[in-house]
């Protein structure tokens, strides 16, 4: 059964003088969907989410959130959404409970319901015993859950999260996503921006944005199948940073990038290229620990897409000259 559309964008664009931060983005997000907006820092993620939240007017294009126009009905949008930024939007000089009370007033939660919603936030955040403690000294993971609770106090239909896991530890990040999935199961639409590629696996669907342009959309599995026709070799060797240049120069290697302590190389055929790459590295004095084909990660997909985009732009410029 088709779900209602919670967010719809048609050519949404935002310019700052001569600089185009968001360039003609078009997409739809269904009610109850977790949609991940992924891309490197400066790609246009936060600018897009600020337009969707009614905090920034678009230069051109159209967009609706919960059925309201982002340009003409910004105040009505704010009443139907929750918003959490990477800085958490909390007041460090207020206690945990005072922060909840403050946001209850901002969201105009009826007095008869405030105690119930406060109890929910304290339980969800695990801060019941610390309700009287100042927010400032709290660990990042607890601040994160408190900020999420404050954004959900008024039970919004759509939740916007702008880099919500930046600066928190991996355990807190995973716990955070467990909460998000619980909200989505209750019907809340979640629109989340992140530059952590592994977090895309937690989303129902993702969009990759690069230099303000929406490069691709789809489920995580669709992205891997549709945009990674080539194989990925994982190469473990000493001095991977130096080895990268040698691998990139090997015939048949289309792209190569550091992947933790290893190097991932995009190649047309893993069986044929693996011995070639190994021989080239060993001839250059590198010790190869292992080399073999691995399933592509979303980071592999993203790197492949943006490098392909860069090559196309370079070719167009050269042709124009």
PDB file of C-alpha atoms in Angstrom:
ATOM      1  CA  UNK A   1       0.000   0.000   0.000  1.00  0.00           C
ATOM      2  CA  UNK A   2       1.373   3.403  -1.006  1.00  0.00           C
ATOM      3  CA  UNK A   3       2.146   5.756   1.858  1.00  0.00           C
ATOM      4  CA  UNK A   4       1.413   9.472   1.955  1.00  0.00           C
ATOM      5  CA  UNK A   5       4.203  11.818   0.965  1.00  0.00           C
ATOM      6  CA  UNK A   6       5.624  13.663   3.985  1.00  0.00           C
ATOM      7  CA  UNK A   7       8.302  15.671   2.154  1.00  0.00           C
ATOM      8  CA  UNK A   8       8.283  16.643  -1.520  1.00  0.00           C
ATOM      9  CA  UNK A   9      10.988  18.713  -3.256  1.00  0.00           C
ATOM     10  CA  UNK A  10      10.920  19.929  -6.854  1.00  0.00           C
ATOM     11  CA  UNK A  11      14.075  21.640  -8.078  1.00  0.00           C
ATOM     12  CA  UNK A  12      14.798  23.148  -4.662  1.00  0.00           C
ATOM     13  CA  UNK A  13      17.689  25.595  -4.942  1.00  0.00           C
ATOM     14  CA  UNK A  14      19.489  27.922  -2.557  1.00  0.00           C
ATOM     15  CA  UNK A  15      22.151  30.426  -3.570  1.00  0.00           C
ATOM     16  CA  UNK A  16      24.312  32.687  -1.442  1.00  0.00           C
ATOM     17  CA  UNK A  17      25.482  35.359  -3.840  1.00  0.00           C
ATOM     18  CA  UNK A  18      27.391  33.588  -6.604  1.00  0.00           C
ATOM     19  CA  UNK A  19      27.659  30.361  -4.603  1.00  0.00           C
ATOM     20  CA  UNK A  20      25.016  27.664  -5.120  1.00  0.00           C
ATOM     21  CA  UNK A  21      24.719  25.606  -1.925  1.00  0.00           C
ATOM     22  CA  UNK A  22      21.778  23.470  -3.085  1.00  0.00           C
ATOM     23  CA  UNK A  23      21.215  22.942  -6.823  1.00  0.00           C
ATOM     24  CA  UNK A  24      17.818  21.777  -8.058  1.00  0.00           C
ATOM     25  CA  UNK A  25      17.167  18.946  -5.586  1.00  0.00           C
ATOM     26  CA  UNK A  26      14.035  16.877  -6.311  1.00  0.00           C
ATOM     27  CA  UNK A  27      12.871  13.971  -4.140  1.00  0.00           C
ATOM     28  CA  UNK A  28       9.968  12.512  -2.161  1.00  0.00           C
ATOM     29  CA  UNK A  29       9.983  11.030   1.347  1.00  0.00           C
ATOM     30  CA  UNK A  30       7.063   8.848   2.464  1.00  0.00           C
ATOM     31  CA  UNK A  31       5.284   9.096   5.792  1.00  0.00           C
ATOM     32  CA  UNK A  32       6.935   6.771   8.312  1.00  0.00           C
ATOM     33  CA  UNK A  33      10.129   6.436   6.275  1.00  0.00           C
ATOM     34  CA  UNK A  34      13.668   6.910   7.582  1.00  0.00           C
ATOM     35  CA  UNK A  35      15.405   8.880   4.859  1.00  0.00           C
ATOM     36  CA  UNK A  36      19.143   9.465   5.089  1.00  0.00           C
ATOM     37  CA  UNK A  37      20.678  12.486   3.380  1.00  0.00           C
ATOM     38  CA  UNK A  38      24.361  11.640   3.026  1.00  0.00           C
ATOM     39  CA  UNK A  39      27.347  13.579   1.821  1.00  0.00           C
ATOM     40  CA  UNK A  40      30.644  15.147   2.862  1.00  0.00           C
ATOM     41  CA  UNK A  41      30.815  18.317   4.921  1.00  0.00           C
ATOM     42  CA  UNK A  42      29.827  21.322   2.827  1.00  0.00           C
ATOM     43  CA  UNK A  43      27.771  19.274   0.356  1.00  0.00           C
ATOM     44  CA  UNK A  44      24.517  21.131   1.074  1.00  0.00           C
ATOM     45  CA  UNK A  45      22.893  18.834   3.641  1.00  0.00           C
ATOM     46  CA  UNK A  46      22.352  21.382   6.400  1.00  0.00           C
ATOM     47  CA  UNK A  47      21.214  24.081   3.966  1.00  0.00           C
ATOM     48  CA  UNK A  48      18.569  21.704   2.613  1.00  0.00           C
ATOM     49  CA  UNK A  49      17.302  20.735   6.043  1.00  0.00           C
ATOM     50  CA  UNK A  50      17.106  24.398   7.111  1.00  0.00           C
ATOM     51  CA  UNK A  51      14.886  25.112   4.105  1.00  0.00           C
ATOM     52  CA  UNK A  52      12.672  22.141   4.941  1.00  0.00           C
ATOM     53  CA  UNK A  53      12.299  23.315   8.530  1.00  0.00           C
ATOM     54  CA  UNK A  54      11.224  26.799   7.456  1.00  0.00           C
ATOM     55  CA  UNK A  55      14.426  28.397   8.757  1.00  0.00           C
ATOM     56  CA  UNK A  56      15.752  29.452   5.352  1.00  0.00           C
ATOM     57  CA  UNK A  57      13.813  30.486   2.253  1.00  0.00           C
ATOM     58  CA  UNK A  58      14.698  28.761  -1.038  1.00  0.00           C
ATOM     59  CA  UNK A  59      16.040  30.865  -3.901  1.00  0.00           C
ATOM     60  CA  UNK A  60      13.984  28.879  -6.408  1.00  0.00           C
ATOM     61  CA  UNK A  61      12.129  25.594  -6.788  1.00  0.00           C
ATOM     62  CA  UNK A  62       9.326  24.230  -4.649  1.00  0.00           C
ATOM     63  CA  UNK A  63       8.979  22.127  -1.556  1.00  0.00           C
ATOM     64  CA  UNK A  64       6.288  20.912   0.832  1.00  0.00           C
ATOM     65  CA  UNK A  65       6.628  19.473   4.321  1.00  0.00           C
ATOM     66  CA  UNK A  66       3.553  17.859   5.894  1.00  0.00           C
ATOM     67  CA  UNK A  67       1.619  19.407   3.025  1.00  0.00           C
ATOM     68  CA  UNK A  68       2.772  22.979   3.741  1.00  0.00           C
ATOM     69  CA  UNK A  69       4.827  25.119   1.370  1.00  0.00           C
ATOM     70  CA  UNK A  70       8.395  25.726   2.573  1.00  0.00           C
ATOM     71  CA  UNK A  71       8.443  29.271   1.160  1.00  0.00           C
ATOM     72  CA  UNK A  72       4.951  30.520   2.037  1.00  0.00           C
ATOM     73  CA  UNK A  73       3.968  28.500   5.129  1.00  0.00           C
ATOM     74  CA  UNK A  74       7.149  28.244   7.185  1.00  0.00           C
ATOM     75  CA  UNK A  75       5.417  28.937  10.515  1.00  0.00           C
ATOM     76  CA  UNK A  76       2.820  26.231   9.913  1.00  0.00           C
ATOM     77  CA  UNK A  77       5.603  23.756   9.117  1.00  0.00           C
ATOM     78  CA  UNK A  78       7.312  24.456  12.435  1.00  0.00           C
ATOM     79  CA  UNK A  79       4.196  23.320  14.322  1.00  0.00           C
ATOM     80  CA  UNK A  80       4.293  19.875  12.687  1.00  0.00           C
ATOM     81  CA  UNK A  81       7.986  19.003  12.879  1.00  0.00           C
ATOM     82  CA  UNK A  82      10.693  18.271  15.390  1.00  0.00           C
ATOM     83  CA  UNK A  83      14.217  19.540  14.738  1.00  0.00           C
ATOM     84  CA  UNK A  84      17.511  18.500  16.281  1.00  0.00           C
ATOM     85  CA  UNK A  85      20.803  20.030  15.213  1.00  0.00           C
ATOM     86  CA  UNK A  86      24.309  18.669  15.713  1.00  0.00           C
ATOM     87  CA  UNK A  87      24.807  21.213  18.527  1.00  0.00           C
ATOM     88  CA  UNK A  88      21.743  19.709  20.277  1.00  0.00           C
ATOM     89  CA  UNK A  89      20.034  23.129  20.839  1.00  0.00           C
ATOM     90  CA  UNK A  90      20.115  22.631  24.621  1.00  0.00           C
ATOM     91  CA  UNK A  91      20.788  25.229  27.313  1.00  0.00           C
ATOM     92  CA  UNK A  92      23.837  24.146  29.291  1.00  0.00           C
ATOM     93  CA  UNK A  93      23.054  26.450  32.223  1.00  0.00           C
ATOM     94  CA  UNK A  94      19.628  24.843  32.749  1.00  0.00           C
ATOM     95  CA  UNK A  95      19.038  21.517  34.446  1.00  0.00           C
ATOM     96  CA  UNK A  96      17.789  18.500  32.528  1.00  0.00           C
ATOM     97  CA  UNK A  97      14.254  19.071  33.805  1.00  0.00           C
ATOM     98  CA  UNK A  98      14.359  22.811  33.097  1.00  0.00           C
ATOM     99  CA  UNK A  99      15.359  22.140  29.493  1.00  0.00           C
ATOM    100  CA  UNK A 100      12.372  19.821  29.090  1.00  0.00           C
ATOM    101  CA  UNK A 101      10.053  22.398  30.690  1.00  0.00           C
ATOM    102  CA  UNK A 102      11.418  25.127  28.411  1.00  0.00           C
ATOM    103  CA  UNK A 103      10.819  23.150  25.222  1.00  0.00           C
ATOM    104  CA  UNK A 104       7.377  22.094  26.471  1.00  0.00           C
ATOM    105  CA  UNK A 105       6.507  25.782  26.548  1.00  0.00           C
ATOM    106  CA  UNK A 106       8.071  26.458  23.145  1.00  0.00           C
ATOM    107  CA  UNK A 107       5.991  23.664  21.600  1.00  0.00           C
ATOM    108  CA  UNK A 108       2.868  24.782  23.511  1.00  0.00           C
ATOM    109  CA  UNK A 109       2.186  21.371  24.954  1.00  0.00           C
ATOM    110  CA  UNK A 110      -1.065  21.492  26.997  1.00  0.00           C
ATOM    111  CA  UNK A 111      -0.423  21.629  30.743  1.00  0.00           C
ATOM    112  CA  UNK A 112      -2.433  18.446  31.306  1.00  0.00           C
ATOM    113  CA  UNK A 113      -0.006  16.540  29.091  1.00  0.00           C
ATOM    114  CA  UNK A 114       3.324  18.086  30.120  1.00  0.00           C
ATOM    115  CA  UNK A 115       4.040  15.767  33.049  1.00  0.00           C
ATOM    116  CA  UNK A 116       3.331  12.715  30.893  1.00  0.00           C
ATOM    117  CA  UNK A 117       5.658  13.884  28.110  1.00  0.00           C
ATOM    118  CA  UNK A 118       8.376  14.886  30.586  1.00  0.00           C
ATOM    119  CA  UNK A 119       8.281  11.433  32.147  1.00  0.00           C
ATOM    120  CA  UNK A 120       8.602   9.907  28.674  1.00  0.00           C
ATOM    121  CA  UNK A 121      11.696  11.974  27.841  1.00  0.00           C
ATOM    122  CA  UNK A 122      13.390  11.232  31.171  1.00  0.00           C
ATOM    123  CA  UNK A 123      12.742   7.513  30.752  1.00  0.00           C
ATOM    124  CA  UNK A 124      13.839   7.444  27.091  1.00  0.00           C
ATOM    125  CA  UNK A 125      17.022   9.404  27.837  1.00  0.00           C
ATOM    126  CA  UNK A 126      17.776   7.438  31.015  1.00  0.00           C
ATOM    127  CA  UNK A 127      18.090  10.703  32.950  1.00  0.00           C
ATOM    128  CA  UNK A 128      15.429  10.261  35.611  1.00  0.00           C
ATOM    129  CA  UNK A 129      17.989  10.216  38.435  1.00  0.00           C
ATOM    130  CA  UNK A 130      19.767  13.273  36.968  1.00  0.00           C
ATOM    131  CA  UNK A 131      16.757  15.473  36.293  1.00  0.00           C
ATOM    132  CA  UNK A 132      18.089  18.170  38.637  1.00  0.00           C
ATOM    133  CA  UNK A 133      21.646  18.175  37.216  1.00  0.00           C
ATOM    134  CA  UNK A 134      22.928  20.936  34.964  1.00  0.00           C
ATOM    135  CA  UNK A 135      22.954  19.920  31.316  1.00  0.00           C
ATOM    136  CA  UNK A 136      26.386  21.354  30.479  1.00  0.00           C
ATOM    137  CA  UNK A 137      28.553  18.707  32.216  1.00  0.00           C
ATOM    138  CA  UNK A 138      26.576  15.733  30.855  1.00  0.00           C
ATOM    139  CA  UNK A 139      28.386  13.275  28.539  1.00  0.00           C
ATOM    140  CA  UNK A 140      27.684  13.716  24.829  1.00  0.00           C
ATOM    141  CA  UNK A 141      25.532  10.599  24.516  1.00  0.00           C
ATOM    142  CA  UNK A 142      23.174  11.731  27.284  1.00  0.00           C
ATOM    143  CA  UNK A 143      22.931  15.216  25.829  1.00  0.00           C
ATOM    144  CA  UNK A 144      22.079  13.634  22.506  1.00  0.00           C
ATOM    145  CA  UNK A 145      19.193  11.613  23.941  1.00  0.00           C
ATOM    146  CA  UNK A 146      17.928  14.622  25.897  1.00  0.00           C
ATOM    147  CA  UNK A 147      17.987  16.782  22.766  1.00  0.00           C
ATOM    148  CA  UNK A 148      16.129  14.071  20.844  1.00  0.00           C
ATOM    149  CA  UNK A 149      13.539  13.843  23.593  1.00  0.00           C
ATOM    150  CA  UNK A 150      13.023  17.608  23.539  1.00  0.00           C
ATOM    151  CA  UNK A 151      12.551  17.499  19.745  1.00  0.00           C
ATOM    152  CA  UNK A 152       9.905  14.771  20.184  1.00  0.00           C
ATOM    153  CA  UNK A 153       8.038  16.325  23.118  1.00  0.00           C
ATOM    154  CA  UNK A 154       5.113  17.495  20.988  1.00  0.00           C
ATOM    155  CA  UNK A 155       4.934  14.187  19.065  1.00  0.00           C
ATOM    156  CA  UNK A 156       5.665  15.674  15.622  1.00  0.00           C
ATOM    157  CA  UNK A 157       4.701  13.900  12.406  1.00  0.00           C
ATOM    158  CA  UNK A 158       8.135  14.589  10.888  1.00  0.00           C
ATOM    159  CA  UNK A 159      11.495  14.636  12.662  1.00  0.00           C
ATOM    160  CA  UNK A 160      14.489  16.420  11.121  1.00  0.00           C
ATOM    161  CA  UNK A 161      17.909  15.444  12.456  1.00  0.00           C
ATOM    162  CA  UNK A 162      20.931  17.429  11.274  1.00  0.00           C
ATOM    163  CA  UNK A 163      24.170  15.495  11.913  1.00  0.00           C
ATOM    164  CA  UNK A 164      22.689  14.153  15.186  1.00  0.00           C
ATOM    165  CA  UNK A 165      25.466  11.658  15.974  1.00  0.00           C
ATOM    166  CA  UNK A 166      28.425  13.959  15.366  1.00  0.00           C
ATOM    167  CA  UNK A 167      30.879  13.792  18.247  1.00  0.00           C
ATOM    168  CA  UNK A 168      29.280  10.941  20.205  1.00  0.00           C
ATOM    169  CA  UNK A 169      30.750   7.508  20.871  1.00  0.00           C
ATOM    170  CA  UNK A 170      29.788   4.440  18.779  1.00  0.00           C
ATOM    171  CA  UNK A 171      27.687   2.855  21.542  1.00  0.00           C
ATOM    172  CA  UNK A 172      25.639   6.043  22.001  1.00  0.00           C
ATOM    173  CA  UNK A 173      25.293   6.286  18.236  1.00  0.00           C
ATOM    174  CA  UNK A 174      23.860   2.767  18.008  1.00  0.00           C
ATOM    175  CA  UNK A 175      21.473   3.368  20.948  1.00  0.00           C
ATOM    176  CA  UNK A 176      20.326   6.556  19.252  1.00  0.00           C
ATOM    177  CA  UNK A 177      19.426   4.663  16.083  1.00  0.00           C
ATOM    178  CA  UNK A 178      17.455   2.104  18.089  1.00  0.00           C
ATOM    179  CA  UNK A 179      15.304   4.973  19.363  1.00  0.00           C
ATOM    180  CA  UNK A 180      14.903   6.365  15.842  1.00  0.00           C
ATOM    181  CA  UNK A 181      13.674   3.020  14.531  1.00  0.00           C
ATOM    182  CA  UNK A 182      11.155   2.888  17.358  1.00  0.00           C
ATOM    183  CA  UNK A 183       9.797   6.293  16.370  1.00  0.00           C
ATOM    184  CA  UNK A 184       9.551   5.285  12.708  1.00  0.00           C
ATOM    185  CA  UNK A 185       7.601   2.146  13.675  1.00  0.00           C
ATOM    186  CA  UNK A 186       5.088   4.453  15.378  1.00  0.00           C
ATOM    187  CA  UNK A 187       4.655   6.338  12.101  1.00  0.00           C
ATOM    188  CA  UNK A 188       7.055   9.248  12.520  1.00  0.00           C
ATOM    189  CA  UNK A 189       8.888  10.303   9.351  1.00  0.00           C
ATOM    190  CA  UNK A 190      12.613  10.761   9.990  1.00  0.00           C
ATOM    191  CA  UNK A 191      14.800  12.884   7.707  1.00  0.00           C
ATOM    192  CA  UNK A 192      18.414  12.641   8.865  1.00  0.00           C
ATOM    193  CA  UNK A 193      21.598  14.172   7.502  1.00  0.00           C
ATOM    194  CA  UNK A 194      24.951  12.539   8.169  1.00  0.00           C
ATOM    195  CA  UNK A 195      28.442  12.155   6.765  1.00  0.00           C
ATOM    196  CA  UNK A 196      28.876   8.746   8.438  1.00  0.00           C
ATOM    197  CA  UNK A 197      28.425   6.338   5.544  1.00  0.00           C
ATOM    198  CA  UNK A 198      27.887   3.322   7.804  1.00  0.00           C
ATOM    199  CA  UNK A 199      24.778   4.997   9.225  1.00  0.00           C
ATOM    200  CA  UNK A 200      23.119   4.759   5.830  1.00  0.00           C
ATOM    201  CA  UNK A 201      22.561   1.057   6.491  1.00  0.00           C
ATOM    202  CA  UNK A 202      20.081   2.051   9.223  1.00  0.00           C
ATOM    203  CA  UNK A 203      17.921   4.026   6.756  1.00  0.00           C
ATOM    204  CA  UNK A 204      15.041   2.778   4.618  1.00  0.00           C
ATOM    205  CA  UNK A 205      16.264   4.916   1.732  1.00  0.00           C
ATOM    206  CA  UNK A 206      19.146   7.311   1.175  1.00  0.00           C
ATOM    207  CA  UNK A 207      20.098  10.208  -1.043  1.00  0.00           C
ATOM    208  CA  UNK A 208      23.709  11.077  -1.837  1.00  0.00           C
ATOM    209  CA  UNK A 209      24.395  14.794  -2.209  1.00  0.00           C
ATOM    210  CA  UNK A 210      27.624  16.229  -3.575  1.00  0.00           C
ATOM    211  CA  UNK A 211      28.397  19.886  -4.271  1.00  0.00           C
ATOM    212  CA  UNK A 212      24.752  20.738  -3.778  1.00  0.00           C
ATOM    213  CA  UNK A 213      23.461  18.196  -6.299  1.00  0.00           C
ATOM    214  CA  UNK A 214      21.514  15.032  -5.551  1.00  0.00           C
ATOM    215  CA  UNK A 215      23.732  12.389  -7.137  1.00  0.00           C
ATOM    216  CA  UNK A 216      21.627   9.269  -6.481  1.00  0.00           C
ATOM    217  CA  UNK A 217      18.755   7.895  -4.381  1.00  0.00           C
ATOM    218  CA  UNK A 218      17.604   4.414  -3.419  1.00  0.00           C
ATOM    219  CA  UNK A 219      17.677   1.803  -0.682  1.00  0.00           C
ATOM    220  CA  UNK A 220      21.150   0.830   0.567  1.00  0.00           C
ATOM    221  CA  UNK A 221      21.009  -2.451  -1.357  1.00  0.00           C
ATOM    222  CA  UNK A 222      19.740  -0.737  -4.517  1.00  0.00           C
ATOM    223  CA  UNK A 223      22.602   1.746  -4.369  1.00  0.00           C
ATOM    224  CA  UNK A 224      25.156  -1.042  -4.255  1.00  0.00           C
ATOM    225  CA  UNK A 225      23.535  -3.033  -7.050  1.00  0.00           C
ATOM    226  CA  UNK A 226      22.752  -0.123  -9.371  1.00  0.00           C
ATOM    227  CA  UNK A 227      25.906   1.951  -9.058  1.00  0.00           C
ATOM    228  CA  UNK A 228      28.623  -0.635  -8.384  1.00  0.00           C
ATOM    229  CA  UNK A 229      28.859  -2.823 -11.497  1.00  0.00           C
ATOM    230  CA  UNK A 230      32.587  -3.222 -10.905  1.00  0.00           C
ATOM    231  CA  UNK A 231      34.314  -5.322  -8.257  1.00  0.00           C
ATOM    232  CA  UNK A 232      36.019  -4.037  -5.117  1.00  0.00           C
ATOM    233  CA  UNK A 233      39.434  -5.314  -4.043  1.00  0.00           C
ATOM    234  CA  UNK A 234      40.468  -4.895  -0.429  1.00  0.00           C
ATOM    235  CA  UNK A 235      44.248  -4.579  -0.189  1.00  0.00           C
ATOM    236  CA  UNK A 236      46.006  -4.861   3.150  1.00  0.00           C
ATOM    237  CA  UNK A 237      49.659  -3.868   3.045  1.00  0.00           C
ATOM    238  CA  UNK A 238      52.238  -1.789   4.857  1.00  0.00           C
ATOM    239  CA  UNK A 239      52.349   1.987   4.263  1.00  0.00           C
ATOM    240  CA  UNK A 240      48.819   2.120   2.742  1.00  0.00           C
ATOM    241  CA  UNK A 241      48.983   5.876   2.145  1.00  0.00           C
ATOM    242  CA  UNK A 242      52.082   5.480  -0.037  1.00  0.00           C
ATOM    243  CA  UNK A 243      50.724   2.292  -1.630  1.00  0.00           C
ATOM    244  CA  UNK A 244      47.627   4.160  -2.794  1.00  0.00           C
ATOM    245  CA  UNK A 245      49.551   5.950  -5.549  1.00  0.00           C
ATOM    246  CA  UNK A 246      50.983   2.652  -6.812  1.00  0.00           C
ATOM    247  CA  UNK A 247      47.571   0.981  -6.854  1.00  0.00           C
ATOM    248  CA  UNK A 248      45.925   3.900  -8.650  1.00  0.00           C
ATOM    249  CA  UNK A 249      48.532   3.641 -11.387  1.00  0.00           C
ATOM    250  CA  UNK A 250      47.875  -0.041 -12.055  1.00  0.00           C
ATOM    251  CA  UNK A 251      46.214  -0.861 -15.372  1.00  0.00           C
ATOM    252  CA  UNK A 252      42.550  -1.803 -14.874  1.00  0.00           C
ATOM    253  CA  UNK A 253      42.138   0.048 -11.567  1.00  0.00           C
ATOM    254  CA  UNK A 254      39.373   2.600 -12.000  1.00  0.00           C
ATOM    255  CA  UNK A 255      39.338   4.139  -8.510  1.00  0.00           C
ATOM    256  CA  UNK A 256      41.208   3.596  -5.268  1.00  0.00           C
ATOM    257  CA  UNK A 257      40.793   5.088  -1.820  1.00  0.00           C
ATOM    258  CA  UNK A 258      41.895   4.527   1.765  1.00  0.00           C
ATOM    259  CA  UNK A 259      39.400   2.501   3.782  1.00  0.00           C
ATOM    260  CA  UNK A 260      40.561   2.532   7.379  1.00  0.00           C
ATOM    261  CA  UNK A 261      44.005   0.912   7.330  1.00  0.00           C
ATOM    262  CA  UNK A 262      43.309  -0.826   4.026  1.00  0.00           C
ATOM    263  CA  UNK A 263      42.933   0.316   0.432  1.00  0.00           C
ATOM    264  CA  UNK A 264      39.789  -0.359  -1.587  1.00  0.00           C
ATOM    265  CA  UNK A 265      40.255  -0.459  -5.346  1.00  0.00           C
ATOM    266  CA  UNK A 266      37.426  -0.487  -7.884  1.00  0.00           C
ATOM    267  CA  UNK A 267      38.304  -2.823 -10.748  1.00  0.00           C
ATOM    268  CA  UNK A 268      36.534  -4.366 -13.731  1.00  0.00           C
ATOM    269  CA  UNK A 269      37.534  -7.928 -12.808  1.00  0.00           C
ATOM    270  CA  UNK A 270      38.784  -8.981  -9.371  1.00  0.00           C
ATOM    271  CA  UNK A 271      40.230 -12.348 -10.440  1.00  0.00           C
ATOM    272  CA  UNK A 272      42.379 -10.834 -13.178  1.00  0.00           C
ATOM    273  CA  UNK A 273      43.420  -7.655 -11.363  1.00  0.00           C
ATOM    274  CA  UNK A 274      44.287  -9.046  -7.920  1.00  0.00           C
ATOM    275  CA  UNK A 275      47.568 -10.734  -9.055  1.00  0.00           C
ATOM    276  CA  UNK A 276      48.468  -7.672 -11.125  1.00  0.00           C
ATOM    277  CA  UNK A 277      48.024  -5.274  -8.210  1.00  0.00           C
ATOM    278  CA  UNK A 278      49.904  -7.594  -5.841  1.00  0.00           C
ATOM    279  CA  UNK A 279      52.825  -7.868  -8.277  1.00  0.00           C
ATOM    280  CA  UNK A 280      52.964  -4.119  -8.801  1.00  0.00           C
ATOM    281  CA  UNK A 281      53.039  -3.451  -5.049  1.00  0.00           C
ATOM    282  CA  UNK A 282      55.681  -6.091  -4.320  1.00  0.00           C
ATOM    283  CA  UNK A 283      57.827  -4.811  -7.164  1.00  0.00           C
ATOM    284  CA  UNK A 284      57.667  -1.365  -5.565  1.00  0.00           C
ATOM    285  CA  UNK A 285      58.857  -2.762  -2.228  1.00  0.00           C
ATOM    286  CA  UNK A 286      55.560  -3.067  -0.348  1.00  0.00           C
ATOM    287  CA  UNK A 287      54.675  -6.070   1.807  1.00  0.00           C
ATOM    288  CA  UNK A 288      51.218  -7.305   0.818  1.00  0.00           C
ATOM    289  CA  UNK A 289      49.425  -9.020   3.722  1.00  0.00           C
ATOM    290  CA  UNK A 290      46.265  -9.887   1.803  1.00  0.00           C
ATOM    291  CA  UNK A 291      44.305  -8.940  -1.294  1.00  0.00           C
ATOM    292  CA  UNK A 292      40.865 -10.135  -2.274  1.00  0.00           C
ATOM    293  CA  UNK A 293      37.381  -9.195  -3.411  1.00  0.00           C
ATOM    294  CA  UNK A 294      34.908  -7.829  -0.841  1.00  0.00           C
ATOM    295  CA  UNK A 295      31.259  -6.736  -1.108  1.00  0.00           C
ATOM    296  CA  UNK A 296      31.042  -3.002  -1.866  1.00  0.00           C
ATOM    297  CA  UNK A 297      30.205  -0.728   1.037  1.00  0.00           C
ATOM    298  CA  UNK A 298      28.131   2.420   0.685  1.00  0.00           C
ATOM    299  CA  UNK A 299      31.343   4.363   1.108  1.00  0.00           C
ATOM    300  CA  UNK A 300      32.710   2.539  -1.965  1.00  0.00           C
ATOM    301  CA  UNK A 301      29.540   3.492  -3.850  1.00  0.00           C
ATOM    302  CA  UNK A 302      29.770   7.118  -2.794  1.00  0.00           C
ATOM    303  CA  UNK A 303      33.466   7.459  -3.614  1.00  0.00           C
ATOM    304  CA  UNK A 304      32.872   5.847  -7.003  1.00  0.00           C
ATOM    305  CA  UNK A 305      29.960   8.173  -7.778  1.00  0.00           C
ATOM    306  CA  UNK A 306      31.684  11.411  -6.828  1.00  0.00           C
ATOM    307  CA  UNK A 307      34.909  10.508  -8.583  1.00  0.00           C
ATOM    308  CA  UNK A 308      32.887   9.656 -11.685  1.00  0.00           C
ATOM    309  CA  UNK A 309      31.145  13.035 -11.386  1.00  0.00           C
ATOM    310  CA  UNK A 310      34.497  14.819 -11.047  1.00  0.00           C
ATOM    311  CA  UNK A 311      35.856  13.061 -14.140  1.00  0.00           C
ATOM    312  CA  UNK A 312      32.768  14.038 -16.145  1.00  0.00           C
ATOM    313  CA  UNK A 313      33.076  17.683 -15.078  1.00  0.00           C
ATOM    314  CA  UNK A 314      36.776  17.742 -15.979  1.00  0.00           C
ATOM    315  CA  UNK A 315      36.043  16.217 -19.387  1.00  0.00           C
ATOM    316  CA  UNK A 316      33.293  18.773 -20.050  1.00  0.00           C
ATOM    317  CA  UNK A 317      35.604  21.667 -19.157  1.00  0.00           C
ATOM    318  CA  UNK A 318      38.354  20.320 -21.403  1.00  0.00           C
ATOM    319  CA  UNK A 319      35.860  19.871 -24.249  1.00  0.00           C
ATOM    320  CA  UNK A 320      34.561  23.415 -23.788  1.00  0.00           C
ATOM    321  CA  UNK A 321      38.091  24.781 -24.073  1.00  0.00           C
TER     322      UNK A 321
END
